[in-house]
Amino acid sequence: MHCRHCSTPLSHNILDLAHAPPSNAYLEADQRLQPEIHFPLRLFFCPSCTLVQTEDFCRADELFDANYVYFSSTSSSWCAHAARYAEAAIGRFGLTADSFVVEVASNDGYLLQNFVEAGIPCLGFEPTASTAEAARAKGVDSRLEFFTEASALALRQDRAAQGLGQDGGADLIAGNNVYAHVPDINDFTRGLYRLLAPEGVISLEFPHLLELVAHGQFDTVYHEHFSYLSLTAVSRIFAAAGLRIFDVEPLPTHGGSLRVWGCRQEASHPQLASVAAGLAQEEMAGLCTQEFYRNLQAQADHAADKLLAFLISCKSRGETVAAYGAAAKGTTLLNYARISPRLLPYVCDAAPFKQGRFLPGSHIEVRPVEALLDAPPQHLLILPWNIKEEIVASLAWMARDHGTQFWTVMPEPTQLAAPEETLARQA
């Protein structure tokens, strides 16, 4: 196995989660009777460029197919985050009706709809048909394909032939939580360079590896995440493609993320102090050494053991338990802890495309949120802990009317305080 960025041979295995199915490969009822493919799920550290990465067992087109079921607009807090970003970017870079904005992995148009409303021309690259269709319904022009160097070049040539922009280039290229999902990260980054206008800017958001290790967020590891990113590694990958980072912002999203702002090496955007500060923080933490990751396996084992013990304890007392949020991170945790419907009979989710299906590996049923009305459980596990406040607030009636206790699951089951009873009942 070699590093997907610098081709260094890899031997430093820093996390082993055994075998697991792709986290978003939800099953139809009849598929539970068929063989289910599992792949090794392990993380390796590259001592040369510091990129942390999984092994390559799945192609991207196998993981993000026409039946992909993650819709960004399901989360109101994420939509609000996108709206704030769009407003800030328009103001900071003076984007107008003469500008051109591209989002890579534009999903259901949750972000670009803000640029459409502002009258700024935009286009999204989205390889999954279900989400691209939803985006088009919002007026978001979407190309049903993966973003690559070749597709970036084709778009630029198309625009240049029509006399659009600065030789067809994009003034802003945004990518939220896509960089980690790219199997060929070098080709993708060269695509950013190819499509970018001379003074254009790139913004990429991704979970920060520093936070993942510091808080033991091993449940964010799954096959769809090929890379686990730091500012140090991204700076090196950018430089190899003729790009540079001129600003970086820490974000609270997804348990702690970074938003990096990049441009071509020769562009006039001044490098801000935030970049040097971010690189120094990672160096001081020891992120560039294998020793930094020494406790990650023990953190994963602890979380899995504690969840299993909690569910066994509830079952022994005859107490009912359900979960909320059929998220990929929940799939990783449930599979590593070997949780089955015997201990956790179902999980509810607001996304219609997930309802009626079953979680990969564990085969736990995904039910609509309304199922909680029929038989409110005594305990409700919040699997997507990164939006736990949003979820608990929406389900306040369960605590008020039925005494349901809410729990987050990482790094171990911990009871959450119920929101104020004045919150309106929602289901």
Short mmCIF file of C-alpha atoms in Angstrom, two decimals:
data_model
loop_
_atom_site.label_atom_id
_atom_site.label_comp_id
_atom_site.label_asym_id
_atom_site.label_seq_id
_atom_site.Cartn_x
_atom_site.Cartn_y
_atom_site.Cartn_z
CA MET A 1 0.00 0.00 0.00
CA HIS A 2 1.28 3.47 -0.92
CA CYS A 3 0.25 6.98 0.12
CA ARG A 4 -2.41 8.35 -2.21
CA HIS A 5 -0.64 11.73 -2.29
CA CYS A 6 3.12 11.16 -2.23
CA SER A 7 3.32 7.39 -3.00
CA THR A 8 5.37 6.61 0.12
CA PRO A 9 4.99 2.94 1.18
CA LEU A 10 2.68 2.80 4.22
CA SER A 11 3.19 0.53 7.21
CA HIS A 12 1.98 2.65 10.15
CA ASN A 13 -1.48 1.26 10.96
CA ILE A 14 -2.95 3.63 13.55
CA LEU A 15 -6.53 2.28 13.74
CA ASP A 16 -8.10 -1.08 12.93
CA LEU A 17 -11.90 -1.31 12.94
CA ALA A 18 -11.93 -4.86 11.57
CA HIS A 19 -14.28 -5.41 8.61
CA ALA A 20 -17.33 -3.30 7.80
CA PRO A 21 -19.69 -2.62 4.89
CA PRO A 22 -19.77 0.81 3.22
CA SER A 23 -21.55 3.01 5.75
CA ASN A 24 -24.19 4.39 3.39
CA ALA A 25 -25.04 1.06 1.73
CA TYR A 26 -28.50 0.87 3.31
CA LEU A 27 -30.35 -2.36 2.64
CA GLU A 28 -33.80 -3.06 1.29
CA ALA A 29 -35.74 -5.70 3.21
CA ASP A 30 -35.02 -8.52 0.76
CA GLN A 31 -31.30 -7.69 0.66
CA ARG A 32 -30.91 -8.84 4.26
CA LEU A 33 -31.17 -12.41 2.97
CA GLN A 34 -28.29 -11.91 0.54
CA PRO A 35 -24.54 -11.89 1.17
CA GLU A 36 -23.26 -8.50 2.28
CA ILE A 37 -19.79 -7.36 1.28
CA HIS A 38 -17.48 -6.16 4.06
CA PHE A 39 -14.08 -4.53 3.58
CA PRO A 40 -11.22 -3.98 6.03
CA LEU A 41 -11.53 -0.57 7.70
CA ARG A 42 -8.10 0.61 8.78
CA LEU A 43 -6.26 3.92 8.97
CA PHE A 44 -2.63 4.46 8.00
CA PHE A 45 -0.31 7.39 8.68
CA CYS A 46 2.13 8.61 6.03
CA PRO A 47 5.40 9.70 7.66
CA SER A 48 6.41 11.67 4.56
CA CYS A 49 3.43 13.98 3.92
CA THR A 50 1.45 13.27 7.17
CA LEU A 51 -1.73 12.30 5.30
CA VAL A 52 -3.88 9.83 7.25
CA GLN A 53 -5.86 7.54 4.96
CA THR A 54 -7.80 4.32 4.50
CA GLU A 55 -6.86 1.46 2.26
CA ASP A 56 -8.39 1.46 -1.21
CA PHE A 57 -10.97 -1.29 -1.46
CA CYS A 58 -13.97 0.57 -2.92
CA ARG A 59 -14.23 2.76 -5.98
CA ALA A 60 -15.96 6.10 -5.54
CA ASP A 61 -18.63 5.18 -8.08
CA GLU A 62 -19.52 2.16 -5.93
CA LEU A 63 -19.89 4.27 -2.80
CA PHE A 64 -21.74 7.26 -4.28
CA ASP A 65 -24.20 5.71 -6.70
CA ALA A 66 -27.64 6.68 -7.94
CA ASN A 67 -29.26 5.44 -4.73
CA TYR A 68 -27.13 7.55 -2.39
CA VAL A 69 -29.37 8.56 0.50
CA TYR A 70 -27.65 11.48 2.26
CA PHE A 71 -29.47 14.79 1.67
CA SER A 72 -27.77 17.83 3.20
CA SER A 73 -31.00 19.81 3.55
CA THR A 74 -32.28 17.33 6.15
CA SER A 75 -30.30 19.27 8.78
CA SER A 76 -31.64 22.76 9.46
CA SER A 77 -28.45 23.74 11.30
CA TRP A 78 -26.34 22.74 8.29
CA CYS A 79 -28.55 24.76 5.95
CA ALA A 80 -28.15 27.77 8.26
CA HIS A 81 -24.38 27.24 8.21
CA ALA A 82 -24.44 27.24 4.39
CA ALA A 83 -26.52 30.42 4.26
CA ARG A 84 -24.07 32.24 6.55
CA TYR A 85 -21.17 31.08 4.41
CA ALA A 86 -22.76 32.31 1.18
CA GLU A 87 -23.54 35.72 2.63
CA ALA A 88 -19.99 36.11 3.98
CA ALA A 89 -18.32 34.93 0.76
CA ILE A 90 -20.40 37.27 -1.41
CA GLY A 91 -19.40 40.21 0.75
CA ARG A 92 -15.75 39.29 1.26
CA PHE A 93 -14.96 38.70 -2.41
CA GLY A 94 -17.44 41.07 -4.01
CA LEU A 95 -19.32 38.41 -5.95
CA THR A 96 -21.89 39.75 -8.40
CA ALA A 97 -24.05 38.70 -11.33
CA ASP A 98 -20.84 38.76 -13.39
CA SER A 99 -19.17 36.17 -11.14
CA PHE A 100 -19.25 32.39 -11.37
CA VAL A 101 -19.49 30.04 -8.40
CA VAL A 102 -18.93 26.28 -8.50
CA GLU A 103 -19.61 23.82 -5.72
CA VAL A 104 -18.05 20.38 -5.81
CA ALA A 105 -20.34 17.70 -4.35
CA SER A 106 -23.28 20.10 -4.34
CA ASN A 107 -25.69 17.44 -3.05
CA ASP A 108 -29.30 18.68 -3.03
CA GLY A 109 -28.47 22.35 -3.62
CA TYR A 110 -28.41 23.25 0.09
CA LEU A 111 -25.56 25.75 -0.50
CA LEU A 112 -25.88 26.94 -4.09
CA GLN A 113 -29.55 27.83 -3.62
CA ASN A 114 -28.26 30.86 -1.69
CA PHE A 115 -26.26 32.03 -4.71
CA VAL A 116 -29.25 31.42 -6.99
CA GLU A 117 -31.34 33.65 -4.72
CA ALA A 118 -28.61 36.31 -4.84
CA GLY A 119 -28.61 36.29 -8.65
CA ILE A 120 -25.04 34.93 -8.92
CA PRO A 121 -24.44 32.34 -11.67
CA CYS A 122 -23.46 29.00 -10.21
CA LEU A 123 -23.12 25.32 -11.01
CA GLY A 124 -22.72 22.18 -8.95
CA PHE A 125 -20.85 18.95 -9.62
CA GLU A 126 -22.87 16.11 -8.06
CA PRO A 127 -22.41 12.44 -9.00
CA THR A 128 -25.52 11.08 -7.27
CA ALA A 129 -28.71 11.30 -9.31
CA SER A 130 -31.15 11.50 -6.40
CA THR A 131 -29.55 14.58 -4.86
CA ALA A 132 -28.79 16.26 -8.19
CA GLU A 133 -32.44 15.97 -9.10
CA ALA A 134 -33.42 17.65 -5.85
CA ALA A 135 -30.93 20.45 -6.55
CA ARG A 136 -32.30 21.07 -10.02
CA ALA A 137 -35.78 21.38 -8.54
CA LYS A 138 -34.38 24.35 -6.57
CA GLY A 139 -33.04 25.98 -9.73
CA VAL A 140 -29.45 24.86 -9.16
CA ASP A 141 -27.66 23.92 -12.39
CA SER A 142 -26.06 20.54 -11.69
CA ARG A 143 -23.66 18.34 -13.62
CA LEU A 144 -24.23 14.67 -12.86
CA GLU A 145 -20.58 13.66 -12.66
CA PHE A 146 -17.58 13.44 -10.38
CA PHE A 147 -15.26 16.44 -10.22
CA THR A 148 -11.90 15.56 -11.77
CA GLU A 149 -9.14 17.38 -13.58
CA ALA A 150 -10.73 16.34 -16.88
CA SER A 151 -14.25 17.47 -15.95
CA ALA A 152 -12.91 20.78 -14.61
CA LEU A 153 -11.03 21.39 -17.83
CA ALA A 154 -14.11 20.52 -19.91
CA LEU A 155 -16.27 23.00 -17.99
CA ARG A 156 -13.71 25.76 -18.35
CA GLN A 157 -13.39 25.15 -22.08
CA ASP A 158 -17.18 25.17 -22.49
CA ARG A 159 -17.43 28.51 -20.69
CA ALA A 160 -14.49 30.01 -22.55
CA ALA A 161 -16.07 29.04 -25.86
CA GLN A 162 -19.15 30.97 -24.79
CA GLY A 163 -17.06 34.00 -23.78
CA LEU A 164 -17.97 33.62 -20.11
CA GLY A 165 -15.79 34.81 -17.24
CA GLN A 166 -12.03 35.17 -17.27
CA ASP A 167 -11.27 32.56 -19.89
CA GLY A 168 -14.07 30.47 -18.39
CA GLY A 169 -12.59 30.33 -14.88
CA ALA A 170 -14.52 30.22 -11.60
CA ASP A 171 -14.36 33.08 -9.10
CA LEU A 172 -15.25 30.83 -6.19
CA ILE A 173 -15.01 27.05 -5.90
CA ALA A 174 -16.54 25.62 -2.74
CA GLY A 175 -16.24 22.11 -1.40
CA ASN A 176 -17.85 21.23 1.92
CA ASN A 177 -16.97 17.83 3.34
CA VAL A 178 -15.93 16.45 -0.02
CA TYR A 179 -12.12 16.58 0.10
CA ALA A 180 -11.99 13.60 2.45
CA HIS A 181 -14.25 11.63 0.09
CA VAL A 182 -11.89 11.84 -2.89
CA PRO A 183 -9.94 8.68 -3.77
CA ASP A 184 -7.53 10.49 -6.13
CA ILE A 185 -6.85 13.60 -4.11
CA ASN A 186 -4.08 14.79 -6.46
CA ASP A 187 -6.28 14.67 -9.55
CA PHE A 188 -9.08 16.46 -7.67
CA THR A 189 -6.73 19.22 -6.50
CA ARG A 190 -5.32 19.70 -9.99
CA GLY A 191 -8.94 20.09 -11.10
CA LEU A 192 -9.37 22.95 -8.64
CA TYR A 193 -6.33 24.64 -10.16
CA ARG A 194 -7.56 24.09 -13.72
CA LEU A 195 -11.00 25.60 -13.10
CA LEU A 196 -9.94 28.54 -10.94
CA ALA A 197 -9.80 32.05 -12.41
CA PRO A 198 -6.44 33.84 -11.97
CA GLU A 199 -7.66 35.71 -8.86
CA GLY A 200 -10.36 33.20 -7.94
CA VAL A 201 -10.56 31.56 -4.53
CA ILE A 202 -11.21 28.06 -3.24
CA SER A 203 -12.83 27.19 0.06
CA LEU A 204 -12.77 23.67 1.41
CA GLU A 205 -14.31 22.53 4.69
CA PHE A 206 -13.32 19.23 6.26
CA PRO A 207 -13.23 17.62 9.72
CA HIS A 208 -9.95 18.46 11.40
CA LEU A 209 -7.75 15.43 12.08
CA LEU A 210 -6.44 17.15 15.21
CA GLU A 211 -9.94 17.16 16.71
CA LEU A 212 -10.66 13.58 15.62
CA VAL A 213 -7.67 12.28 17.55
CA ALA A 214 -8.02 14.62 20.52
CA HIS A 215 -11.62 13.53 21.13
CA GLY A 216 -11.44 9.96 19.88
CA GLN A 217 -13.96 10.54 17.09
CA PHE A 218 -13.25 7.18 15.51
CA ASP A 219 -16.87 6.88 14.38
CA THR A 220 -16.12 9.41 11.64
CA VAL A 221 -13.95 6.74 10.01
CA TYR A 222 -15.66 4.87 7.18
CA HIS A 223 -14.89 3.75 3.67
CA GLU A 224 -16.46 6.83 2.08
CA HIS A 225 -13.81 8.91 3.87
CA PHE A 226 -10.61 8.10 2.01
CA SER A 227 -8.49 10.79 3.76
CA TYR A 228 -8.36 12.37 7.24
CA LEU A 229 -7.06 15.85 6.84
CA SER A 230 -4.85 18.32 8.63
CA LEU A 231 -3.76 21.80 7.61
CA THR A 232 -0.23 20.46 7.24
CA ALA A 233 -1.19 17.74 4.78
CA VAL A 234 -3.59 19.93 2.79
CA SER A 235 -0.94 22.66 2.47
CA ARG A 236 1.43 20.14 0.91
CA ILE A 237 -1.20 18.72 -1.43
CA PHE A 238 -2.15 22.23 -2.55
CA ALA A 239 1.46 23.20 -3.19
CA ALA A 240 2.01 20.17 -5.41
CA ALA A 241 -0.88 21.37 -7.61
CA GLY A 242 0.24 25.01 -7.85
CA LEU A 243 -2.09 26.28 -5.14
CA ARG A 244 -1.57 27.83 -1.72
CA ILE A 245 -3.64 28.43 1.39
CA PHE A 246 -3.99 32.09 2.37
CA ASP A 247 -6.46 31.81 5.26
CA VAL A 248 -7.86 29.16 7.57
CA GLU A 249 -10.83 29.24 9.93
CA PRO A 250 -11.64 26.76 12.71
CA LEU A 251 -15.30 25.72 12.67
CA PRO A 252 -17.44 23.89 15.25
CA THR A 253 -19.17 21.73 12.62
CA HIS A 254 -18.74 17.95 12.61
CA GLY A 255 -16.97 17.93 15.96
CA GLY A 256 -14.37 20.47 14.86
CA SER A 257 -13.55 21.36 11.26
CA LEU A 258 -11.29 23.64 9.25
CA ARG A 259 -12.27 25.93 6.42
CA VAL A 260 -9.25 26.68 4.25
CA TRP A 261 -9.18 29.45 1.68
CA GLY A 262 -6.87 28.85 -1.26
CA CYS A 263 -5.78 30.42 -4.51
CA ARG A 264 -3.20 29.97 -7.24
CA GLN A 265 0.40 30.41 -6.10
CA GLU A 266 0.78 33.60 -8.16
CA ALA A 267 -2.53 35.22 -7.08
CA SER A 268 -2.44 38.46 -5.09
CA HIS A 269 -4.37 37.27 -2.00
CA PRO A 270 -2.09 37.96 1.01
CA GLN A 271 -1.41 35.08 3.36
CA LEU A 272 -2.96 35.78 6.76
CA ALA A 273 -1.43 34.96 10.13
CA SER A 274 -4.03 32.26 10.67
CA VAL A 275 -2.14 29.90 8.36
CA ALA A 276 1.15 30.02 10.23
CA ALA A 277 -0.71 29.78 13.53
CA GLY A 278 -2.62 26.70 12.39
CA LEU A 279 0.50 24.95 11.15
CA ALA A 280 2.31 25.74 14.40
CA GLN A 281 -0.59 24.34 16.44
CA GLU A 282 -0.42 21.03 14.60
CA GLU A 283 3.35 20.83 14.92
CA MET A 284 3.24 21.54 18.65
CA ALA A 285 0.57 18.87 19.13
CA GLY A 286 2.85 16.34 17.41
CA LEU A 287 0.36 15.63 14.63
CA CYS A 288 3.19 15.02 12.18
CA THR A 289 4.48 12.05 14.19
CA GLN A 290 3.17 8.50 14.55
CA GLU A 291 3.25 8.86 18.33
CA PHE A 292 0.36 11.35 18.16
CA TYR A 293 -2.01 8.50 17.20
CA ARG A 294 -0.97 5.98 19.85
CA ASN A 295 -4.25 6.15 21.82
CA LEU A 296 -6.72 6.15 18.93
CA GLN A 297 -7.29 2.37 18.97
CA ALA A 298 -7.88 2.35 22.73
CA GLN A 299 -10.37 5.21 22.37
CA ALA A 300 -12.33 3.22 19.78
CA ASP A 301 -12.33 0.10 21.93
CA HIS A 302 -13.52 2.11 24.94
CA ALA A 303 -16.44 3.66 23.05
CA ALA A 304 -17.57 0.33 21.59
CA ASP A 305 -17.32 -1.50 24.94
CA LYS A 306 -19.21 1.21 26.83
CA LEU A 307 -22.06 1.29 24.31
CA LEU A 308 -22.41 -2.48 24.35
CA ALA A 309 -22.44 -2.52 28.17
CA PHE A 310 -25.06 0.26 28.27
CA LEU A 311 -27.43 -1.57 25.93
CA ILE A 312 -27.00 -4.89 27.73
CA SER A 313 -27.77 -3.13 31.03
CA CYS A 314 -30.94 -1.55 29.63
CA LYS A 315 -32.09 -4.90 28.25
CA SER A 316 -31.47 -6.67 31.55
CA ARG A 317 -33.70 -4.10 33.30
CA GLY A 318 -36.42 -4.48 30.68
CA GLU A 319 -36.03 -0.83 29.53
CA THR A 320 -36.79 0.18 25.94
CA VAL A 321 -34.14 1.80 23.74
CA ALA A 322 -34.17 3.31 20.26
CA ALA A 323 -31.78 5.54 18.34
CA TYR A 324 -32.11 8.67 16.24
CA GLY A 325 -30.13 9.51 13.14
CA ALA A 326 -29.15 6.83 10.61
CA ALA A 327 -25.86 8.59 10.04
CA ALA A 328 -22.64 7.06 8.73
CA LYS A 329 -20.88 7.68 12.04
CA GLY A 330 -23.56 5.65 13.81
CA THR A 331 -23.04 2.80 11.38
CA THR A 332 -19.31 2.71 12.15
CA LEU A 333 -19.89 2.64 15.90
CA LEU A 334 -22.71 0.07 15.82
CA ASN A 335 -20.76 -2.30 13.59
CA TYR A 336 -17.54 -2.05 15.56
CA ALA A 337 -19.45 -2.64 18.80
CA ARG A 338 -21.32 -5.53 17.13
CA ILE A 339 -24.74 -4.10 18.02
CA SER A 340 -27.74 -5.89 16.48
CA PRO A 341 -31.54 -5.45 16.60
CA ARG A 342 -31.51 -7.71 19.66
CA LEU A 343 -30.16 -4.77 21.67
CA LEU A 344 -31.23 -1.83 19.49
CA PRO A 345 -34.45 -2.63 17.59
CA TYR A 346 -34.64 0.47 15.39
CA VAL A 347 -33.28 3.89 14.55
CA CYS A 348 -35.43 6.81 13.39
CA ASP A 349 -34.42 9.28 10.71
CA ALA A 350 -36.10 12.28 9.06
CA ALA A 351 -34.74 11.47 5.59
CA PRO A 352 -37.46 9.71 3.54
CA PHE A 353 -34.86 7.91 1.39
CA LYS A 354 -33.53 6.05 4.45
CA GLN A 355 -36.87 5.07 5.95
CA GLY A 356 -37.94 1.48 5.48
CA ARG A 357 -34.37 0.37 4.86
CA PHE A 358 -31.86 -1.26 7.19
CA LEU A 359 -28.45 -0.14 8.40
CA PRO A 360 -25.59 -1.94 6.65
CA GLY A 361 -23.92 -4.58 8.76
CA SER A 362 -26.10 -4.36 11.85
CA HIS A 363 -29.39 -4.70 9.87
CA ILE A 364 -31.15 -2.35 12.30
CA GLU A 365 -34.37 -1.00 10.81
CA VAL A 366 -34.66 2.69 9.89
CA ARG A 367 -38.10 4.05 10.74
CA PRO A 368 -39.68 7.47 10.22
CA VAL A 369 -39.61 9.91 13.14
CA GLU A 370 -43.35 9.39 13.60
CA ALA A 371 -42.58 5.90 14.95
CA LEU A 372 -41.51 7.57 18.17
CA LEU A 373 -45.08 8.76 18.65
CA ASP A 374 -46.42 5.22 18.64
CA ALA A 375 -44.18 3.85 21.38
CA PRO A 376 -41.79 6.43 22.88
CA PRO A 377 -38.75 4.57 24.25
CA GLN A 378 -37.36 5.12 27.71
CA HIS A 379 -33.93 5.85 26.23
CA LEU A 380 -33.09 7.48 22.91
CA LEU A 381 -29.51 7.37 21.59
CA ILE A 382 -28.47 10.36 19.44
CA LEU A 383 -26.05 8.83 16.94
CA PRO A 384 -25.09 12.01 14.97
CA TRP A 385 -23.62 13.70 18.05
CA ASN A 386 -22.47 16.69 15.98
CA ILE A 387 -26.09 17.94 15.75
CA LYS A 388 -27.36 16.60 19.06
CA GLU A 389 -28.71 19.97 20.22
CA GLU A 390 -30.82 20.32 17.08
CA ILE A 391 -32.20 16.80 17.46
CA VAL A 392 -32.96 17.02 21.16
CA ALA A 393 -34.74 20.34 20.67
CA SER A 394 -36.93 18.84 17.96
CA LEU A 395 -37.89 15.93 20.21
CA ALA A 396 -38.48 17.89 23.42
CA TRP A 397 -42.00 16.48 23.69
CA MET A 398 -40.61 13.01 24.38
CA ALA A 399 -38.94 14.13 27.58
CA ARG A 400 -41.87 16.32 28.59
CA ASP A 401 -44.70 13.89 27.90
CA HIS A 402 -43.07 10.49 28.31
CA GLY A 403 -39.94 10.95 30.41
CA THR A 404 -37.65 9.76 27.62
CA GLN A 405 -33.97 10.18 28.44
CA PHE A 406 -31.68 11.41 25.66
CA TRP A 407 -28.16 10.04 25.35
CA THR A 408 -25.15 10.85 23.23
CA VAL A 409 -22.89 7.89 22.51
CA MET A 410 -19.34 9.27 22.17
CA PRO A 411 -16.97 8.70 23.85
CA GLU A 412 -19.46 6.71 25.97
CA PRO A 413 -23.21 6.91 26.64
CA THR A 414 -23.85 10.19 28.45
CA GLN A 415 -27.27 11.53 29.35
CA LEU A 416 -28.19 14.87 27.78
CA ALA A 417 -30.22 17.55 29.52
CA ALA A 418 -33.73 17.89 28.13
CA PRO A 419 -34.49 21.27 26.52
CA GLU A 420 -36.91 23.75 28.02
CA GLU A 421 -40.46 22.45 28.08
CA THR A 422 -41.63 25.60 26.37
CA LEU A 423 -40.32 24.28 23.05
CA ALA A 424 -43.11 23.42 20.68
CA ARG A 425 -43.89 19.77 20.17
CA GLN A 426 -42.36 18.48 16.97
CA ALA A 427 -42.32 15.08 15.39
#
